[in-house]
Structure formats: C-alpha cells, structure tokens
Amino acid sequence: MELSYQSTRGGETGVTASQAILKGLADDGGLFMPTFIPKLDKTMEELAGMTYQETAYEVMKLFLTDYTEEELKNCIARAYDSKFDTGEIAPLAKADGAYFLELYHGSTIAFKDMALSILPHLMITAAKKNQVKNKIVVLTATSGDTGKAAMAGFADVEGTAIIVFYPKDGVSRIQELQMVTQKGDNTHVVAIHGNFDDAQTGVKKIFGDKAFAAALAEKGCQLSSANSINIGRLVPQVVYYVYAYAKLLEAGEIEAGEQINVTVPTGNFGNILAAYLAKEMGVPVKTLICASNENKVLYDFFRTGTYDRNRDFILTTSPSMDILISSNLERLIYLSAGSDAKANAALMKELSEKGSYTVTEEMRGFMKDFLGGFASEEENRATIKKIFEDTGYLIDTHTGVAASVYNHYKEETKDPAKTVIASTASPYKFSGSVLEAIDGVRPEEDEFAIVDRLAELSGVAIPQAVEEIRTAPVRHTAECGIDQMQATVAGILSV
Ligand SMILES: *Cc1c(COP(=O)(O)O)cnc(C)c1O
C-alpha cells in the first residue's frame, strides 16, 4: 500500500508528501497525517553503524514517498552539514543517570534547527515537483526558537519569503536579538502585542481565509507554514530518536530490543509526537514522558482526559513551552479516535468554541504510553543547579523542566529503564535564567555580560550563534496588535 496524506478533519485525502509540505495546513484547518505509520525496514543493528545523514534517509524515505532517492539525499546533505558544530549532529551526553540527546548544535542553538535546516530544501524540491510558479510565503508563529531557525533556513532562498510573528514580551532577550538581527531581504519579523497562542491562532486564521488566499494568488504568492503543524517539520524530528537508540546500542549502553523511556520538554507537542512516531516505527520505547512547565495543560490532560485551555497563561523561564494550545496533540487525538476525522473535528470545534474537550476512555487507553509531568519554576532552577554541581553538566531551562520531571518519575516509579532526555536548547540561549539557577541571584547586568559570566562559571564555550549577535545591527522593528496580523502580512506583500 502506498502511503499518502490526509487531513485530520476529513476535508482532504490522497495528498502526496510534497503537496502536504507545500501546503503546511489542510484547507479544512486540519493537520496532514500519513495514512499509516511505516515500519523501519532496517534492523537496529544495521542502523547502529550509520551516520546521522544515513539514518535520516532511512527514516524519511518511508514518509516522503514521492521524493526520489536523489532528491531526498540532496536535501539531507544540504541540511546536515557544517552548519552544525558537531559531526555527530545530535550527540548523546550521559549525566545524572540519563542520556541527554543534545539537539542544539545547529546554527540557531535550539532543537528547531533539526527540522528547519531541511524544511526549506524539502519545500523548494516540492515546489519544483509540483510545478509551482508562485512565490512561497512562509508564515510562522514562534514562541522564540522556530522563528529564528526558520529564517536562518529560508533567508535569501530564491522563490520564498518568510514572515515571523513572535510575542513581544514572551521570548528571552537572546531569542529576540537573534530574530531582530536576522539578515536576508526576504525575511520579516513582527512582534505582536499578545502571547504565543494569540500568534498561532492569528496565523491559523490567515491560513483559513480563502479570500485572502485568492488575493495572494493574484500577486503570485501562496502561503505555507514552518510550524510543527507542517509534516515536513515532524518527519525530520523522528530521525533523532531512531539515531539515539541506534547510538546507545552501538555504544553498548543498551542491548538489542531493550526498551528505553523518552522524556521531552513539551510545548506544541511536536517533538514528543515525533518520539511516538519513532516508537510506532519500531524503536523500543516504553514510556513517553511529556514534561510541561507551569502551563501544565498537557499534564492535566493525560491525568484526566480533559483538555482545558481556560486558565491563565503563565510567562516562565522556559518560554518556548509557554503554550496552552498544543497544536500537534490533534494528530494524537485523531489517531486515538481510530483515524476518525469526524470525531476529531468535533473535538477541535469544542476546543475553539469552549476552550476544552474530553476524550473517551477508549481514546485514553490508546494513549497509555504517554505520561504527563510538570515542573515548577522553583524545581526547574533546583534541578539545573544540582546537575551542574554534581556533574559539571550545564542544561538550559527547557531541558531543566524535562530533567525535573524525569527525576520525579524515577523517584516515584523506581523504573530502571534507561532514559533519553531531549535536550532542546543551548544554555546560552537562556543565559539570564540559567545563570540565576546556578548562581542563586537574578543577574542585573546587560545580556552579554551575563553570557560572559556564565562562560566563566561553567567553562562551557560560548556558541558562535551568540557571538554573532553581540554586535549585529537590528534590522527588524515592526510591531502589531493581534487583530492586525493579516493586514500586516498584506502590507509586507503589497496585497
Ligand atoms: C519548541 C521548543 C520546545 C517545545 O517543543 P514542541 O515540539 O513545541 O513541544 C521545547 N524546548 C525548546 C528549547 C523549544 O525551542
């Protein structure tokens, strides 16, 4: 059976991978899902000897079925190259009784680089394959990391433009500086007067506006998405879970077939969904531990079966996880309903109208391998400090949430299974909060003085991505209200 894509809300079926990547979001507001989850056709022993790039091909070929071998290998080679500061691309560090899968060695020092360094190549290839002549306008809402990683990927890529919306007071200073100094004539950054959910909802609304799409088409433009609602983001993220397992096997840390746990600091539910897909492809994963910060909607959901976004939005020191509407959860809901698009669409309608929905017991049973946990700001700080003091290993505030939740889990369950923790950002991306955690006081200095002090205290080298923005000029200063997002896009594109 040939794999194709369909909307989680039933409006579109039989879509090829390249079409799904080009569109980003289905016309009915649903997310594209493959008709089935393919099984790995190589054994773990075979995968154990492979490089990251080779593993990427073995995983991605199974999902992106209308790309030729040459096209896919070409995209992979251009994505996973010297932009990463380690040849391993995603190295594992053993510390504090867990394996930290470092996903932050790309050009913008967060895990978003893992998928966003390849997405532009997948998209341009898709445009060629589908004879698209329009300019592809990538519209993206960001909680801080996606925006920069997407712009780095699309900057000056011919035939594309990218517009990023970020919450004005909802990102770290380094994240903001990274975005507003972005080069490239086709890049646009706008700060919105709202939070990440407002940005994401606004972007989804623009996608759903047919009249606007028609006006854009007249100008020779069409929209796509670089958010993890795009299947072209999700598929490359499956790769590193397969790779991590294979590398643990190769290093003799686990035996063939041994089950591991995975702990993922979660916001939009993209990264942990990729881990689930890896499990379904055949990677021996036991429990998927979904770690939230104080915005613990997902923790409550896995505990009670009710998803309820009606609560205060809390700004935390792990801003990339400050999210109340986790878009990719829709994909799991859809699968748990037996790929029943109608049932899923009804729940999503409840979410948009009432802000909550409850799944059936059967659906909860389907999700039994997921376990929710959350960490308070206090616990997060204490974990970062303790790991640093005990082992010398420094983690960022998002990874700190995951490590806190995992430590809790281990204490409570005594589960001896080896565990991979997704380490999603360099500590330097959140220098102020990380320094506060290990030093005990909120630093008052200028951002780069904090960076330098963190380097002195930790001995961890300052990444190139941070050095670059020390002196880079600010290029983007646009701001807008949440009801002006569409007008802002229209203005940028002269529609
Ligand atoms: C985006 C992000 C997350 C959350 O990932 P999701 O796929 O949205 O769940 C966690 N940590 C960091 C550093 C991020 O940038």
Tab-separated table of C-alpha atoms in Angstrom, residues 229-477:
chain	number	residue	atom	x	y	z
A	229	ILE	CA	1.871	21.626	12.062
A	230	ASN	CA	3.794	21.052	8.798
A	231	ILE	CA	4.532	17.365	8.294
A	232	GLY	CA	7.885	18.475	6.833
A	233	ARG	CA	8.840	19.552	10.363
A	234	LEU	CA	7.631	16.436	12.061
A	235	VAL	CA	9.240	13.781	9.865
A	236	PRO	CA	12.844	15.061	10.258
A	237	GLN	CA	12.280	15.065	14.040
A	238	VAL	CA	11.587	11.328	14.051
A	239	VAL	CA	15.137	10.770	12.833
A	240	TYR	CA	16.979	11.699	16.016
A	241	TYR	CA	15.019	9.281	18.174
A	242	VAL	CA	15.922	6.424	15.847
A	243	TYR	CA	19.510	7.682	15.785
A	244	ALA	CA	19.694	7.977	19.598
A	245	TYR	CA	18.534	4.404	20.084
A	246	ALA	CA	20.962	3.125	17.455
A	247	LYS	CA	23.855	5.032	19.032
A	248	LEU	CA	23.059	3.703	22.520
A	249	LEU	CA	23.087	0.220	21.014
A	250	GLU	CA	26.340	0.864	19.162
A	251	ALA	CA	27.992	2.149	22.350
A	252	GLY	CA	26.883	-0.941	24.286
A	253	GLU	CA	24.771	1.159	26.679
A	254	ILE	CA	21.701	-0.944	25.855
A	255	GLU	CA	21.092	-4.393	24.423
A	256	ALA	CA	19.200	-5.040	21.205
A	257	GLY	CA	15.469	-4.850	21.882
A	258	GLU	CA	15.895	-3.223	25.310
A	259	GLN	CA	13.142	-0.729	25.975
A	260	ILE	CA	14.030	2.845	26.840
A	261	ASN	CA	11.998	5.813	28.054
A	262	VAL	CA	11.996	9.183	26.378
A	263	THR	CA	11.409	12.453	28.244
A	264	VAL	CA	10.551	15.509	26.163
A	265	PRO	CA	10.112	19.129	27.281
A	266	THR	CA	6.860	19.891	25.531
A	267	GLY	CA	5.027	22.916	24.175
A	268	ASN	CA	3.265	22.411	20.873
A	269	PHE	CA	3.538	18.600	21.188
A	270	GLY	CA	5.631	18.269	18.003
A	271	ASN	CA	8.821	16.873	19.450
A	272	ILE	CA	7.160	14.224	21.605
A	273	LEU	CA	4.830	13.247	18.775
A	274	ALA	CA	7.946	12.570	16.699
A	275	ALA	CA	9.159	10.276	19.510
A	276	TYR	CA	5.823	8.477	19.387
A	277	LEU	CA	6.133	8.027	15.624
A	278	ALA	CA	9.626	6.578	16.159
A	279	LYS	CA	8.146	4.127	18.659
A	280	GLU	CA	5.433	3.136	16.196
A	281	MET	CA	8.086	2.645	13.503
A	282	GLY	CA	9.719	0.041	15.722
A	283	VAL	CA	12.090	1.798	18.128
A	284	PRO	CA	11.727	0.021	21.500
A	285	VAL	CA	10.306	2.870	23.589
A	286	LYS	CA	8.365	2.125	26.747
A	287	THR	CA	7.089	5.363	28.238
A	288	LEU	CA	6.850	8.759	26.571
A	289	ILE	CA	7.210	11.236	29.412
A	290	CYS	CA	5.641	14.541	28.445
A	291	ALA	CA	7.188	17.318	30.542
A	292	SER	CA	5.400	20.659	30.933
A	293	ASN	CA	6.279	23.845	32.759
A	294	GLU	CA	3.684	25.688	34.865
A	295	ASN	CA	1.451	25.915	31.783
A	296	LYS	CA	0.532	22.315	32.512
A	297	VAL	CA	-2.447	21.754	30.188
A	298	LEU	CA	-0.926	18.535	28.877
A	299	TYR	CA	-0.188	17.182	32.352
A	300	ASP	CA	-3.832	17.741	33.279
A	301	PHE	CA	-4.966	16.208	30.006
A	302	PHE	CA	-3.040	12.960	30.443
A	303	ARG	CA	-4.196	12.756	34.050
A	304	THR	CA	-7.907	13.418	33.475
A	305	GLY	CA	-8.741	13.027	29.777
A	306	THR	CA	-9.947	16.630	29.638
A	307	TYR	CA	-8.045	19.220	27.668
A	308	ASP	CA	-8.800	22.632	29.101
A	309	ARG	CA	-7.124	25.779	27.910
A	310	ASN	CA	-9.321	28.005	30.092
A	311	ARG	CA	-6.671	29.158	32.512
A	312	ASP	CA	-4.118	31.910	32.924
A	313	PHE	CA	-1.211	31.960	30.525
A	314	ILE	CA	1.952	31.979	32.640
A	315	LEU	CA	5.208	33.531	31.444
A	316	THR	CA	8.002	31.225	32.621
A	317	THR	CA	11.772	30.927	32.191
A	318	SER	CA	11.135	28.209	29.569
A	319	PRO	CA	9.260	30.500	27.148
A	320	SER	CA	9.343	28.083	24.198
A	321	MET	CA	6.978	25.895	26.221
A	322	ASP	CA	4.612	28.702	27.231
A	323	ILE	CA	1.688	27.363	25.225
A	324	LEU	CA	-1.907	26.497	26.109
A	325	ILE	CA	-2.999	25.169	22.718
A	326	SER	CA	-0.682	22.350	21.719
A	327	SER	CA	-1.420	22.055	18.012
A	328	ASN	CA	0.153	18.684	17.373
A	329	LEU	CA	-1.930	16.981	20.029
A	330	GLU	CA	-4.634	16.985	17.346
A	331	ARG	CA	-2.636	14.335	15.496
A	332	LEU	CA	-2.640	12.048	18.531
A	333	ILE	CA	-6.335	12.708	19.155
A	334	TYR	CA	-7.040	11.737	15.552
A	335	LEU	CA	-5.040	8.524	15.831
A	336	SER	CA	-6.598	7.664	19.182
A	337	ALA	CA	-10.045	8.008	17.631
A	338	GLY	CA	-9.066	5.304	15.123
A	339	SER	CA	-8.297	7.928	12.427
A	340	ASP	CA	-11.914	9.074	12.653
A	341	ALA	CA	-11.692	12.582	11.176
A	342	LYS	CA	-15.280	13.415	12.114
A	343	ALA	CA	-14.770	12.603	15.783
A	344	ASN	CA	-11.548	14.608	15.809
A	345	ALA	CA	-13.125	17.579	14.032
A	346	ALA	CA	-15.946	17.650	16.610
A	347	LEU	CA	-13.444	17.800	19.489
A	348	MET	CA	-11.427	20.537	17.781
A	349	LYS	CA	-14.614	22.509	17.289
A	350	GLU	CA	-15.291	22.238	21.021
A	351	LEU	CA	-11.757	23.408	21.704
A	352	SER	CA	-12.181	26.511	19.586
A	353	GLU	CA	-15.685	27.275	20.894
A	354	LYS	CA	-15.457	26.325	24.578
A	355	GLY	CA	-11.719	26.035	25.082
A	356	SER	CA	-11.999	22.450	26.273
A	357	TYR	CA	-12.935	18.891	25.320
A	358	THR	CA	-12.897	15.442	26.878
A	359	VAL	CA	-11.769	12.266	25.142
A	360	THR	CA	-13.355	8.844	25.598
A	361	GLU	CA	-11.939	6.099	27.831
A	362	GLU	CA	-11.038	4.152	24.723
A	363	MET	CA	-9.026	7.090	23.403
A	364	ARG	CA	-7.284	7.400	26.754
A	365	GLY	CA	-6.404	3.717	26.557
A	366	PHE	CA	-4.788	4.341	23.185
A	367	MET	CA	-2.552	6.974	24.811
A	368	LYS	CA	-1.498	4.826	27.769
A	369	ASP	CA	2.217	5.014	26.915
A	370	PHE	CA	2.193	8.777	27.434
A	371	LEU	CA	2.738	10.078	30.926
A	372	GLY	CA	2.417	13.747	31.816
A	373	GLY	CA	4.518	15.557	34.382
A	374	PHE	CA	5.282	19.176	35.168
A	375	ALA	CA	7.905	21.207	36.967
A	376	SER	CA	7.517	24.481	38.842
A	377	GLU	CA	9.959	27.339	38.287
A	378	GLU	CA	11.496	26.526	41.648
A	379	GLU	CA	12.042	22.845	40.823
A	380	ASN	CA	13.493	23.736	37.444
A	381	ARG	CA	16.087	26.059	38.980
A	382	ALA	CA	16.991	23.490	41.635
A	383	THR	CA	17.459	20.746	39.012
A	384	ILE	CA	19.708	22.866	36.786
A	385	LYS	CA	21.810	23.784	39.821
A	386	LYS	CA	22.021	20.257	41.201
A	387	ILE	CA	23.018	18.646	37.885
A	388	PHE	CA	25.632	21.324	37.351
A	389	GLU	CA	27.081	20.989	40.831
A	390	ASP	CA	27.027	17.185	40.886
A	391	THR	CA	28.280	16.532	37.374
A	392	GLY	CA	29.529	19.776	35.793
A	393	TYR	CA	26.939	19.349	33.035
A	394	LEU	CA	25.003	22.507	32.165
A	395	ILE	CA	21.467	22.371	30.769
A	396	ASP	CA	19.048	25.071	29.647
A	397	THR	CA	15.710	25.906	31.272
A	398	HIS	CA	13.615	23.737	28.900
A	399	THR	CA	15.815	20.709	29.383
A	400	GLY	CA	15.665	21.525	33.099
A	401	VAL	CA	11.898	21.036	33.043
A	402	ALA	CA	12.373	17.626	31.432
A	403	ALA	CA	15.111	16.588	33.856
A	404	SER	CA	12.962	17.663	36.838
A	405	VAL	CA	10.007	15.671	35.589
A	406	TYR	CA	12.169	12.634	34.874
A	407	ASN	CA	13.741	12.725	38.343
A	408	HIS	CA	10.272	12.832	39.863
A	409	TYR	CA	9.170	9.919	37.714
A	410	LYS	CA	12.219	7.875	38.695
A	411	GLU	CA	11.674	8.507	42.401
A	412	GLU	CA	8.023	7.601	42.202
A	413	THR	CA	8.133	4.550	39.959
A	414	LYS	CA	11.669	3.208	40.557
A	415	ASP	CA	11.567	2.387	36.836
A	416	PRO	CA	15.111	1.271	35.980
A	417	ALA	CA	14.706	1.647	32.195
A	418	LYS	CA	17.397	3.787	30.562
A	419	THR	CA	16.060	7.169	29.602
A	420	VAL	CA	16.807	9.651	26.859
A	421	ILE	CA	16.038	13.282	27.685
A	422	ALA	CA	15.565	15.572	24.707
A	423	SER	CA	17.892	18.497	25.361
A	424	THR	CA	16.283	21.224	23.333
A	425	ALA	CA	18.415	24.345	23.660
A	426	SER	CA	21.876	25.584	24.474
A	427	PRO	CA	22.046	27.065	27.980
A	428	TYR	CA	23.311	30.262	26.362
A	429	LYS	CA	20.000	30.871	24.689
A	430	PHE	CA	18.541	31.475	28.150
A	431	SER	CA	21.697	32.803	29.817
A	432	GLY	CA	19.973	35.002	32.402
A	433	SER	CA	17.720	32.265	33.741
A	434	VAL	CA	20.452	29.627	33.675
A	435	LEU	CA	22.879	31.912	35.484
A	436	GLU	CA	20.205	32.693	38.058
A	437	ALA	CA	19.672	28.967	38.595
A	438	ILE	CA	23.314	28.128	39.240
A	439	ASP	CA	24.270	31.373	40.950
A	440	GLY	CA	21.166	31.941	43.056
A	441	VAL	CA	20.592	35.590	42.175
A	442	ARG	CA	18.810	37.264	39.294
A	443	PRO	CA	21.602	38.886	37.260
A	444	GLU	CA	21.155	42.598	36.635
A	445	GLU	CA	23.811	43.150	34.004
A	446	ASP	CA	23.477	43.570	30.282
A	447	GLU	CA	22.783	40.351	28.344
A	448	PHE	CA	26.322	39.855	27.078
A	449	ALA	CA	27.903	40.458	30.479
A	450	ILE	CA	25.637	37.617	31.668
A	451	VAL	CA	26.805	35.438	28.798
A	452	ASP	CA	30.426	36.094	29.722
A	453	ARG	CA	29.833	35.368	33.394
A	454	LEU	CA	28.047	32.127	32.531
A	455	ALA	CA	31.042	31.104	30.423
A	456	GLU	CA	33.421	31.898	33.249
A	457	LEU	CA	31.391	29.964	35.816
A	458	SER	CA	30.563	26.957	33.665
A	459	GLY	CA	33.577	26.589	31.417
A	460	VAL	CA	31.197	25.850	28.516
A	461	ALA	CA	32.290	27.580	25.301
A	462	ILE	CA	30.061	30.394	24.029
A	463	PRO	CA	28.422	29.250	20.780
A	464	GLN	CA	29.018	31.079	17.520
A	465	ALA	CA	25.307	31.956	17.297
A	466	VAL	CA	25.637	34.094	20.443
A	467	GLU	CA	28.927	35.715	19.407
A	468	GLU	CA	27.327	36.734	16.118
A	469	ILE	CA	24.608	38.846	17.697
A	470	ARG	CA	26.878	40.761	20.083
A	471	THR	CA	27.424	43.483	17.527
A	472	ALA	CA	24.906	42.711	14.776
A	473	PRO	CA	22.673	45.668	13.817
A	474	VAL	CA	18.912	45.460	14.485
A	475	ARG	CA	17.111	45.119	11.143
A	476	HIS	CA	13.506	44.480	12.226
A	477	THR	CA	11.399	46.734	14.457
